[in-house]
Tab-separated table of C-alpha atoms (C1' of nucleotides) in Angstrom:
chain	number	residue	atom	x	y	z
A	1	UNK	CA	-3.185	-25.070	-9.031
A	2	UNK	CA	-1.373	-23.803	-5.866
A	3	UNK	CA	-2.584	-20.651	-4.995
A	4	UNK	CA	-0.685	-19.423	-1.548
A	5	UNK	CA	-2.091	-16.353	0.126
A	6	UNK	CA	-2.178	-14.949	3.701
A	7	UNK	CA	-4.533	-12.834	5.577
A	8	UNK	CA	-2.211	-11.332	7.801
A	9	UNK	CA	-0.741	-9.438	5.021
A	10	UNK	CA	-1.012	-5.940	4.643
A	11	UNK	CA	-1.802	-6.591	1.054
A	12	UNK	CA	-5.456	-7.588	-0.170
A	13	UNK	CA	-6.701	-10.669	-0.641
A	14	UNK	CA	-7.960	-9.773	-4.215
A	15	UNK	CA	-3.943	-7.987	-5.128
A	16	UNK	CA	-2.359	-11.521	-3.694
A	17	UNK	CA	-4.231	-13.361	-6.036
A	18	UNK	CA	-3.469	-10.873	-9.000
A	19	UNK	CA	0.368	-11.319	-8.417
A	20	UNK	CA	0.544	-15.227	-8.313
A	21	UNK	CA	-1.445	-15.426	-11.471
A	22	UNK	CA	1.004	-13.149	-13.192
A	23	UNK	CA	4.031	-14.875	-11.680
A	24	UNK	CA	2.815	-17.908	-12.571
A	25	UNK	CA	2.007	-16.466	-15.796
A	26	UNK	CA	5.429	-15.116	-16.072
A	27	UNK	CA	7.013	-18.735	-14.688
A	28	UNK	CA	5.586	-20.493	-17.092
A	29	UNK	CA	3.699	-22.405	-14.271
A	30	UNK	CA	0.179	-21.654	-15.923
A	31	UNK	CA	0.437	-21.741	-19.637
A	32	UNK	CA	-1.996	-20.117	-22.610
A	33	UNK	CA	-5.827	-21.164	-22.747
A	34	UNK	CA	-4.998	-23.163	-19.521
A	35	UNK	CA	-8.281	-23.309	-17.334
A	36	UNK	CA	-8.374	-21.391	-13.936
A	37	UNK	CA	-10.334	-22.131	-11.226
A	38	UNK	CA	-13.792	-21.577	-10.932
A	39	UNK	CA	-14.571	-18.308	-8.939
A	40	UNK	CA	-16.383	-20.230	-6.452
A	41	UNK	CA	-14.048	-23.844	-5.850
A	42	UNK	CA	-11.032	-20.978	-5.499
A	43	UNK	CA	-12.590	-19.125	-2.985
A	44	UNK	CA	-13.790	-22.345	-1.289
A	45	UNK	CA	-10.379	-23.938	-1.479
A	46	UNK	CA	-8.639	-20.416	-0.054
A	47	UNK	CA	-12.144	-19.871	2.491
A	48	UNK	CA	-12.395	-16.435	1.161
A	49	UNK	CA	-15.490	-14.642	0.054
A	50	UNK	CA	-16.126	-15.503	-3.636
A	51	UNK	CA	-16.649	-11.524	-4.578
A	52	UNK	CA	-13.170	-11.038	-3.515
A	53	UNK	CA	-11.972	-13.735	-6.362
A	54	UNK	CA	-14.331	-12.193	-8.574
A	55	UNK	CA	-12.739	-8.916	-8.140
A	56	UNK	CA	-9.333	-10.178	-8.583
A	57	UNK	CA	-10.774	-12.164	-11.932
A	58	UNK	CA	-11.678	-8.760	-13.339
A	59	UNK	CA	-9.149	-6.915	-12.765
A	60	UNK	CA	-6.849	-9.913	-14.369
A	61	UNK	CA	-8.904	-9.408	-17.242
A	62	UNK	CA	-8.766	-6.077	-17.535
A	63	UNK	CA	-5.271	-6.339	-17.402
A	64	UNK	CA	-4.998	-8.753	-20.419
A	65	UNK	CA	-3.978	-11.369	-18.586
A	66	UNK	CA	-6.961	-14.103	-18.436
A	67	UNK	CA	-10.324	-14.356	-20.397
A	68	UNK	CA	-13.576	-14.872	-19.366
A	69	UNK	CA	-16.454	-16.623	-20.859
A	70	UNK	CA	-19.665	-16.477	-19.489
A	71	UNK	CA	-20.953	-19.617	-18.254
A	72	UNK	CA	-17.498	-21.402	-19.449
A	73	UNK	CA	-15.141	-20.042	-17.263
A	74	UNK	CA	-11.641	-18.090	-17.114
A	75	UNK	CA	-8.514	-18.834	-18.586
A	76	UNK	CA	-5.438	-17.793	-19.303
A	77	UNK	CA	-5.027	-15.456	-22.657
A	78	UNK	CA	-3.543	-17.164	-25.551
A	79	UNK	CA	-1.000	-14.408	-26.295
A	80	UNK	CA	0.982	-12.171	-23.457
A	81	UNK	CA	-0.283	-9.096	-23.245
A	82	UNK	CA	1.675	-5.728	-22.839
A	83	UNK	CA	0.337	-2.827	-22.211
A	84	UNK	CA	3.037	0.311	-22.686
A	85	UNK	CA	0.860	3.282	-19.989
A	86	UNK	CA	3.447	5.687	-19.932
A	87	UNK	CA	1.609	6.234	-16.457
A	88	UNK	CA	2.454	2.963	-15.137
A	89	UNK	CA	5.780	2.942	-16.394
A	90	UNK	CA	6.532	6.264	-13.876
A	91	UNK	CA	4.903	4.247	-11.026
A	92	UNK	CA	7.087	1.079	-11.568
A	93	UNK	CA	9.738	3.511	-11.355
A	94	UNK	CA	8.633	4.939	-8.487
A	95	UNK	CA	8.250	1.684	-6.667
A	96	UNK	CA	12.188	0.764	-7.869
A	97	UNK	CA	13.352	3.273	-6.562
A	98	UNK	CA	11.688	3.559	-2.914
A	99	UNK	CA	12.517	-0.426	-3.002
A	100	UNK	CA	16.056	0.406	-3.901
A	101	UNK	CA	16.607	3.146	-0.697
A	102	UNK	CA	14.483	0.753	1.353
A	103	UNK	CA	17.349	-2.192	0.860
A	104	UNK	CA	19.913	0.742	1.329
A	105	UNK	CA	18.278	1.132	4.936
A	106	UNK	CA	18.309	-2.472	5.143
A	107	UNK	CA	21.624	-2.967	4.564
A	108	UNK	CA	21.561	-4.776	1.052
A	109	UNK	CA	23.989	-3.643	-1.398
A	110	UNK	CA	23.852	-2.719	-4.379
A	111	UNK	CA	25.297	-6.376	-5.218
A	112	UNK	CA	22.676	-8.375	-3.536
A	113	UNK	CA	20.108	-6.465	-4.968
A	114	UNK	CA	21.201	-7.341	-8.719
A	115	UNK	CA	21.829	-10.952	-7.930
A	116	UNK	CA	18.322	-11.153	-6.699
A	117	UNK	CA	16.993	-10.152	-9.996
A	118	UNK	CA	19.468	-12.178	-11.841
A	119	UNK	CA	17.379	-15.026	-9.950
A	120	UNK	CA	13.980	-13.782	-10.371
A	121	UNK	CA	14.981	-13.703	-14.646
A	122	UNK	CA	16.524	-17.117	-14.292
A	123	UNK	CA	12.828	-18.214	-12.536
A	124	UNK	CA	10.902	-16.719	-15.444
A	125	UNK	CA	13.510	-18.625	-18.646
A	126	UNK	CA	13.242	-17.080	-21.128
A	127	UNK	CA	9.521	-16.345	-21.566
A	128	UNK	CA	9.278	-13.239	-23.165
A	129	UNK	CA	6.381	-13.966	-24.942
A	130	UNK	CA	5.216	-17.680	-24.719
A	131	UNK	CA	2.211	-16.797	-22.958
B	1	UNK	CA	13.245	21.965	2.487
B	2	UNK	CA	11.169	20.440	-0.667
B	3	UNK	CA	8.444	18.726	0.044
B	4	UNK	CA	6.214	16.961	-2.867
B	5	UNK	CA	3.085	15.206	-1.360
B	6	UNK	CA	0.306	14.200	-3.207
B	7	UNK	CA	-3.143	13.393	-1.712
B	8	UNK	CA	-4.468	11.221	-4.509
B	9	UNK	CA	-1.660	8.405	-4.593
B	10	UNK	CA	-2.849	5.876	-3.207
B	11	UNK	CA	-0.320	5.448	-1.197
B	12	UNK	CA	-0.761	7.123	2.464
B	13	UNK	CA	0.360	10.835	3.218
B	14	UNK	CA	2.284	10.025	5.876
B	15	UNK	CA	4.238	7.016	4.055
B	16	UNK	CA	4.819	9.988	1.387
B	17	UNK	CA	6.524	11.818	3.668
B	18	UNK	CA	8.852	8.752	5.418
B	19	UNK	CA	9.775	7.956	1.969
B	20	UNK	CA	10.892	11.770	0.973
B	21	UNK	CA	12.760	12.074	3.609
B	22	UNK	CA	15.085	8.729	3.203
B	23	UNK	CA	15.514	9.665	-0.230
B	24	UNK	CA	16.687	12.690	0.766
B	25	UNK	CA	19.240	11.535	3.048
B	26	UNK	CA	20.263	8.738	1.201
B	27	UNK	CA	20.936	11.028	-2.029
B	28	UNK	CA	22.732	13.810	0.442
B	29	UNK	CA	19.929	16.575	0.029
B	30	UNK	CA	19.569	15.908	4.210
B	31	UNK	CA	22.534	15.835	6.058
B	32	UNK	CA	23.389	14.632	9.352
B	33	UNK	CA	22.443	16.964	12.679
B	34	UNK	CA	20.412	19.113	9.731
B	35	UNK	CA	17.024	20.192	11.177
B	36	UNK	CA	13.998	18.933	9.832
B	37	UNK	CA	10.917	21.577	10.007
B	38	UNK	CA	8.532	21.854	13.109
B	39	UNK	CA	5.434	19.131	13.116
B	40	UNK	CA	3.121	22.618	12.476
B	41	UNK	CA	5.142	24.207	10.232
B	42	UNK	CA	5.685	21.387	7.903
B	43	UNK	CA	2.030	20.808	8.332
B	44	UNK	CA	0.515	24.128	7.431
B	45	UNK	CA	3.192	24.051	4.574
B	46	UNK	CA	1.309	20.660	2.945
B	47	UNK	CA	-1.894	22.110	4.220
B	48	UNK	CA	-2.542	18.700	6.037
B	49	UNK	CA	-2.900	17.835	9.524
B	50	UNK	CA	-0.130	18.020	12.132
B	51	UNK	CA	-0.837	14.623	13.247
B	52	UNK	CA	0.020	13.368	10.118
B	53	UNK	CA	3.431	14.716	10.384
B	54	UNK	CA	3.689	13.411	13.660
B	55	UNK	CA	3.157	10.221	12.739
B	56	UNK	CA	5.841	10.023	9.902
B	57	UNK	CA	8.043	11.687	11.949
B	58	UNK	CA	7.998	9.065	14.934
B	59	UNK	CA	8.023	5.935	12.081
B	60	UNK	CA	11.246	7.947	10.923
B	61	UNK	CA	12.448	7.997	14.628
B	62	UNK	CA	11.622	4.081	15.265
B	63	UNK	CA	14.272	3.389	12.044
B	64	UNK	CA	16.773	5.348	13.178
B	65	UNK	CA	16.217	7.894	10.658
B	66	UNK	CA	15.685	10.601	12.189
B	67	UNK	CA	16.320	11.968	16.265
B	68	UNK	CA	13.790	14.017	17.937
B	69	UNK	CA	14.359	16.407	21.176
B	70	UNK	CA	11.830	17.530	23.195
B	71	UNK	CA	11.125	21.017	22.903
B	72	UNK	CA	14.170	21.376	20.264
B	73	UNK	CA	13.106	19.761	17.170
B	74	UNK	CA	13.567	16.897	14.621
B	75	UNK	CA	16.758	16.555	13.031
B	76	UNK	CA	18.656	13.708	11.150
B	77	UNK	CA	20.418	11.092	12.610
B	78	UNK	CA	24.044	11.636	12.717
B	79	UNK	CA	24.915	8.200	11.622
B	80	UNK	CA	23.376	6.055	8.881
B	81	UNK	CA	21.312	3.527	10.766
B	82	UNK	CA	21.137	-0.072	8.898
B	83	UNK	CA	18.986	-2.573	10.524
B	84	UNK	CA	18.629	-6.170	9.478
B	85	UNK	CA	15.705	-7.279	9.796
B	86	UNK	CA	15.018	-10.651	8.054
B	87	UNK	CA	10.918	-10.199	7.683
B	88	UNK	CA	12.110	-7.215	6.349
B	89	UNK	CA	14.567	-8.539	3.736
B	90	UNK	CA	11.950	-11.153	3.027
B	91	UNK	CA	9.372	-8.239	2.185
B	92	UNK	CA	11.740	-6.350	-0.017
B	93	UNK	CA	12.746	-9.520	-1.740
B	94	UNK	CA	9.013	-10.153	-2.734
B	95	UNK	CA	8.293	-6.802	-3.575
B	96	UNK	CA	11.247	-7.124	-6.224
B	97	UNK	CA	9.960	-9.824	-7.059
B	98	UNK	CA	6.470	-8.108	-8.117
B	99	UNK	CA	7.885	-5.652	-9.652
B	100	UNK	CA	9.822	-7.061	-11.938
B	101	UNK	CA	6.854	-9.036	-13.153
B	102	UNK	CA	4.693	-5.990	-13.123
B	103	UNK	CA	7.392	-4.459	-14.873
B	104	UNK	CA	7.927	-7.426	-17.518
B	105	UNK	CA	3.945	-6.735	-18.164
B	106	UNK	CA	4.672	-3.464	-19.145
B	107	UNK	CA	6.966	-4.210	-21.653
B	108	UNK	CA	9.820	-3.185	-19.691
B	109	UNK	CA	12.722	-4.961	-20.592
B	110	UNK	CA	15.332	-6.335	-17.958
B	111	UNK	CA	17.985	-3.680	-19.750
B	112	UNK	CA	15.919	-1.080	-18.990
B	113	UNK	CA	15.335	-2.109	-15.973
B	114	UNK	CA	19.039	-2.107	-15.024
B	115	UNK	CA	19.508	1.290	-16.461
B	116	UNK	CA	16.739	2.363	-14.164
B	117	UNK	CA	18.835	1.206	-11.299
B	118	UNK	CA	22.317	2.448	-12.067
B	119	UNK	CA	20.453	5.535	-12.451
B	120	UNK	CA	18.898	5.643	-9.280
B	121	UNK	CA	22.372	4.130	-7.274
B	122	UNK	CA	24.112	7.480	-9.088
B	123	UNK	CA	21.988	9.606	-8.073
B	124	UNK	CA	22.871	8.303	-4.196
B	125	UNK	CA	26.307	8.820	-5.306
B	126	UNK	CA	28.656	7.489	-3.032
B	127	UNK	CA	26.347	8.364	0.373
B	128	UNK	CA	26.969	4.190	2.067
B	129	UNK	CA	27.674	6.099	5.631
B	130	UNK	CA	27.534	9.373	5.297
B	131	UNK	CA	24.080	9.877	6.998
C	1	DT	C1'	10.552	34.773	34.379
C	2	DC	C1'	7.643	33.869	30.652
C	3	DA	C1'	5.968	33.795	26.052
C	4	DA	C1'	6.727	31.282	21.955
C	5	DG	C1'	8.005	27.293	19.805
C	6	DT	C1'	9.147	22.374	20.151
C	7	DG	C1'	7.183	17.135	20.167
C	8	DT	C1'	3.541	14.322	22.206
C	9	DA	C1'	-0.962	12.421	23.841
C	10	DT	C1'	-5.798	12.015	23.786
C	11	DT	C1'	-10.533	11.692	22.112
C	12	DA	C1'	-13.843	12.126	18.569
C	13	DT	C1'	-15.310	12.142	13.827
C	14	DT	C1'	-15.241	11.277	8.886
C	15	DA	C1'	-13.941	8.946	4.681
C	16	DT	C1'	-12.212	5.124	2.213
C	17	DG	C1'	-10.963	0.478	1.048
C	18	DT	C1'	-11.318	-4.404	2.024
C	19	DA	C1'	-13.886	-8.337	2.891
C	20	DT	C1'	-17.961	-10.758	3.916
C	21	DA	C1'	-22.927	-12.275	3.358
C	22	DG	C1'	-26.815	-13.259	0.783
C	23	DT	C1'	-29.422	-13.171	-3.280
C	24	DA	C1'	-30.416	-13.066	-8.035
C	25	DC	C1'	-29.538	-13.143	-13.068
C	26	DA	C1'	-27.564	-14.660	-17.748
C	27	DC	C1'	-25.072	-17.933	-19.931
C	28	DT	C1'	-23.024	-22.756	-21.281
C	29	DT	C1'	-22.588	-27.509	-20.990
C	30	DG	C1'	-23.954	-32.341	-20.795
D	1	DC	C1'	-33.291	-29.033	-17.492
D	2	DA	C1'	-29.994	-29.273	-13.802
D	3	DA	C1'	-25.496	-28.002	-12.653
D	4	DG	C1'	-21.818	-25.116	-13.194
D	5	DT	C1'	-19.999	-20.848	-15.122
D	6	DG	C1'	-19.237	-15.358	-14.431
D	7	DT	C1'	-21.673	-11.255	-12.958
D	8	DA	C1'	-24.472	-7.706	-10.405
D	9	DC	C1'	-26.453	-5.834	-6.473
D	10	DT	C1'	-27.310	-4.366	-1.660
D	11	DA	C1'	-26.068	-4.443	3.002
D	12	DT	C1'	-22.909	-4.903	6.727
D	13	DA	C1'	-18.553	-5.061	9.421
D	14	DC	C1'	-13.988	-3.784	10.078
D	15	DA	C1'	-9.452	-1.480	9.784
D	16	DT	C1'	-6.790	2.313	8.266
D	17	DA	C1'	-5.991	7.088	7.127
D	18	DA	C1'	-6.821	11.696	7.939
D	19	DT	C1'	-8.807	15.425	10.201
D	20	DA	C1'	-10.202	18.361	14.274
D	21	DA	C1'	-9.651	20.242	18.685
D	22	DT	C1'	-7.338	20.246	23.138
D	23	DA	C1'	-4.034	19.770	26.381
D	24	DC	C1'	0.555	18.694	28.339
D	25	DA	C1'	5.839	18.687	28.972
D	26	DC	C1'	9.798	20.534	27.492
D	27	DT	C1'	13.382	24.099	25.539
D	28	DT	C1'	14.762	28.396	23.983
D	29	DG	C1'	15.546	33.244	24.038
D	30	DA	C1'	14.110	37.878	24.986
DNA sequence: TCAAGTGTATTATTATGTATAGTACACTTG
DNA sequence: CAAGTGTACTATACATAATAATACACTTGA
């Protein structure tokens, strides 16, 4: 379990640990009912508060992602979850495009951009529903 | 001059407005040497504070985006200014990154994703250099 | 010349989100 | 029953965002 975040960031703590979970979710790095680490040994191994792992547990959850058992612990949900919000879906493409003028700005054509996400597919196989 | 700010995203007012206005250019709406409103005028327009509008205006300055005269006014650059910064590729790459997997999560599928993106590179039309 | 309109700088204040700290509770397992 | 789970709660510290109110330097045009 290699969990990789950075302080420095401008994103939080608690949002750093939502992504890898998902990526790793989406990787096929962490697999169904595969056990997560406690709340308290991850925020000892990353020296971060354990309230901010908590957080970022609950918000995993709420997200269909993981599942947590009292007193057993959290792990990952046995099917992949989707969830269609019609409001979410105008924010992701929101975010695509501001990302998309951004490269512009940065000089990244239109090419580069699309190989990129040819490579982030080719990381996640073809797991379109195997967890 | 349309602006469309929105005080409960959670993103920050003044990001809001550094992000209009490189859409704008980069679709053609803003032309080069084309004056931008005043600090207070644009202000009083949003009903927010003029130092608000300051500060996206000089972040908009510092990429190039925009040129600002003293006593004259704000008005847009009049050549497209790229600047390659790797930190800032390296951002942009994870934020793709995200996205996509934020995106996979919402049952979007790569097609659609790649629809969303010719749509957004035709609406820029052919602007590479033309601001 | 000078009033009006530019961007800019400064200081203070408020609100919000993030993270930490410490404690306590309910539950499960061995 | 002890140890390990997630959870809840209050308090505090800190950074950022936004506002408010002034003041300054500059340009334009009447």
């Amino acid at each position: 379990m290699y969990f990789n975040i950075d302080p420095r960031k401008n994103t939080p703590l608690y949002e750093q640990i939502i992504h890898q979970v998902k990526e790793m979710c989406a990787k096929g790095i962490l697999l169904p009912n595969e056990k997560l680490p406690s709340v308290r040994e991850l925020s000892s191994q990353m020296v971060i508060n354990p309230n901010t792992v908590s957080k970022a547990y609950q918000e995993l959850e709420r997200q269909g992602v993981i599942v947590t058992i009292r007193g057993r612990g959290t792990f990952i949900s046995e099917e992949f979850h989707q969830t269609y919000d019609p409001r979410l879906v105008e924010k992701l493409k929101q975010s695509l495009k501001q990302m998309i003028i951004d490269s512009h700005y940065a000089g990244i054509s239109k090419e580069e951009l699309t190989e990129w996400i040819e490579k982030v597919y080719e990381e996640m196989g073809g797991n379109s529903d195997e967890n």
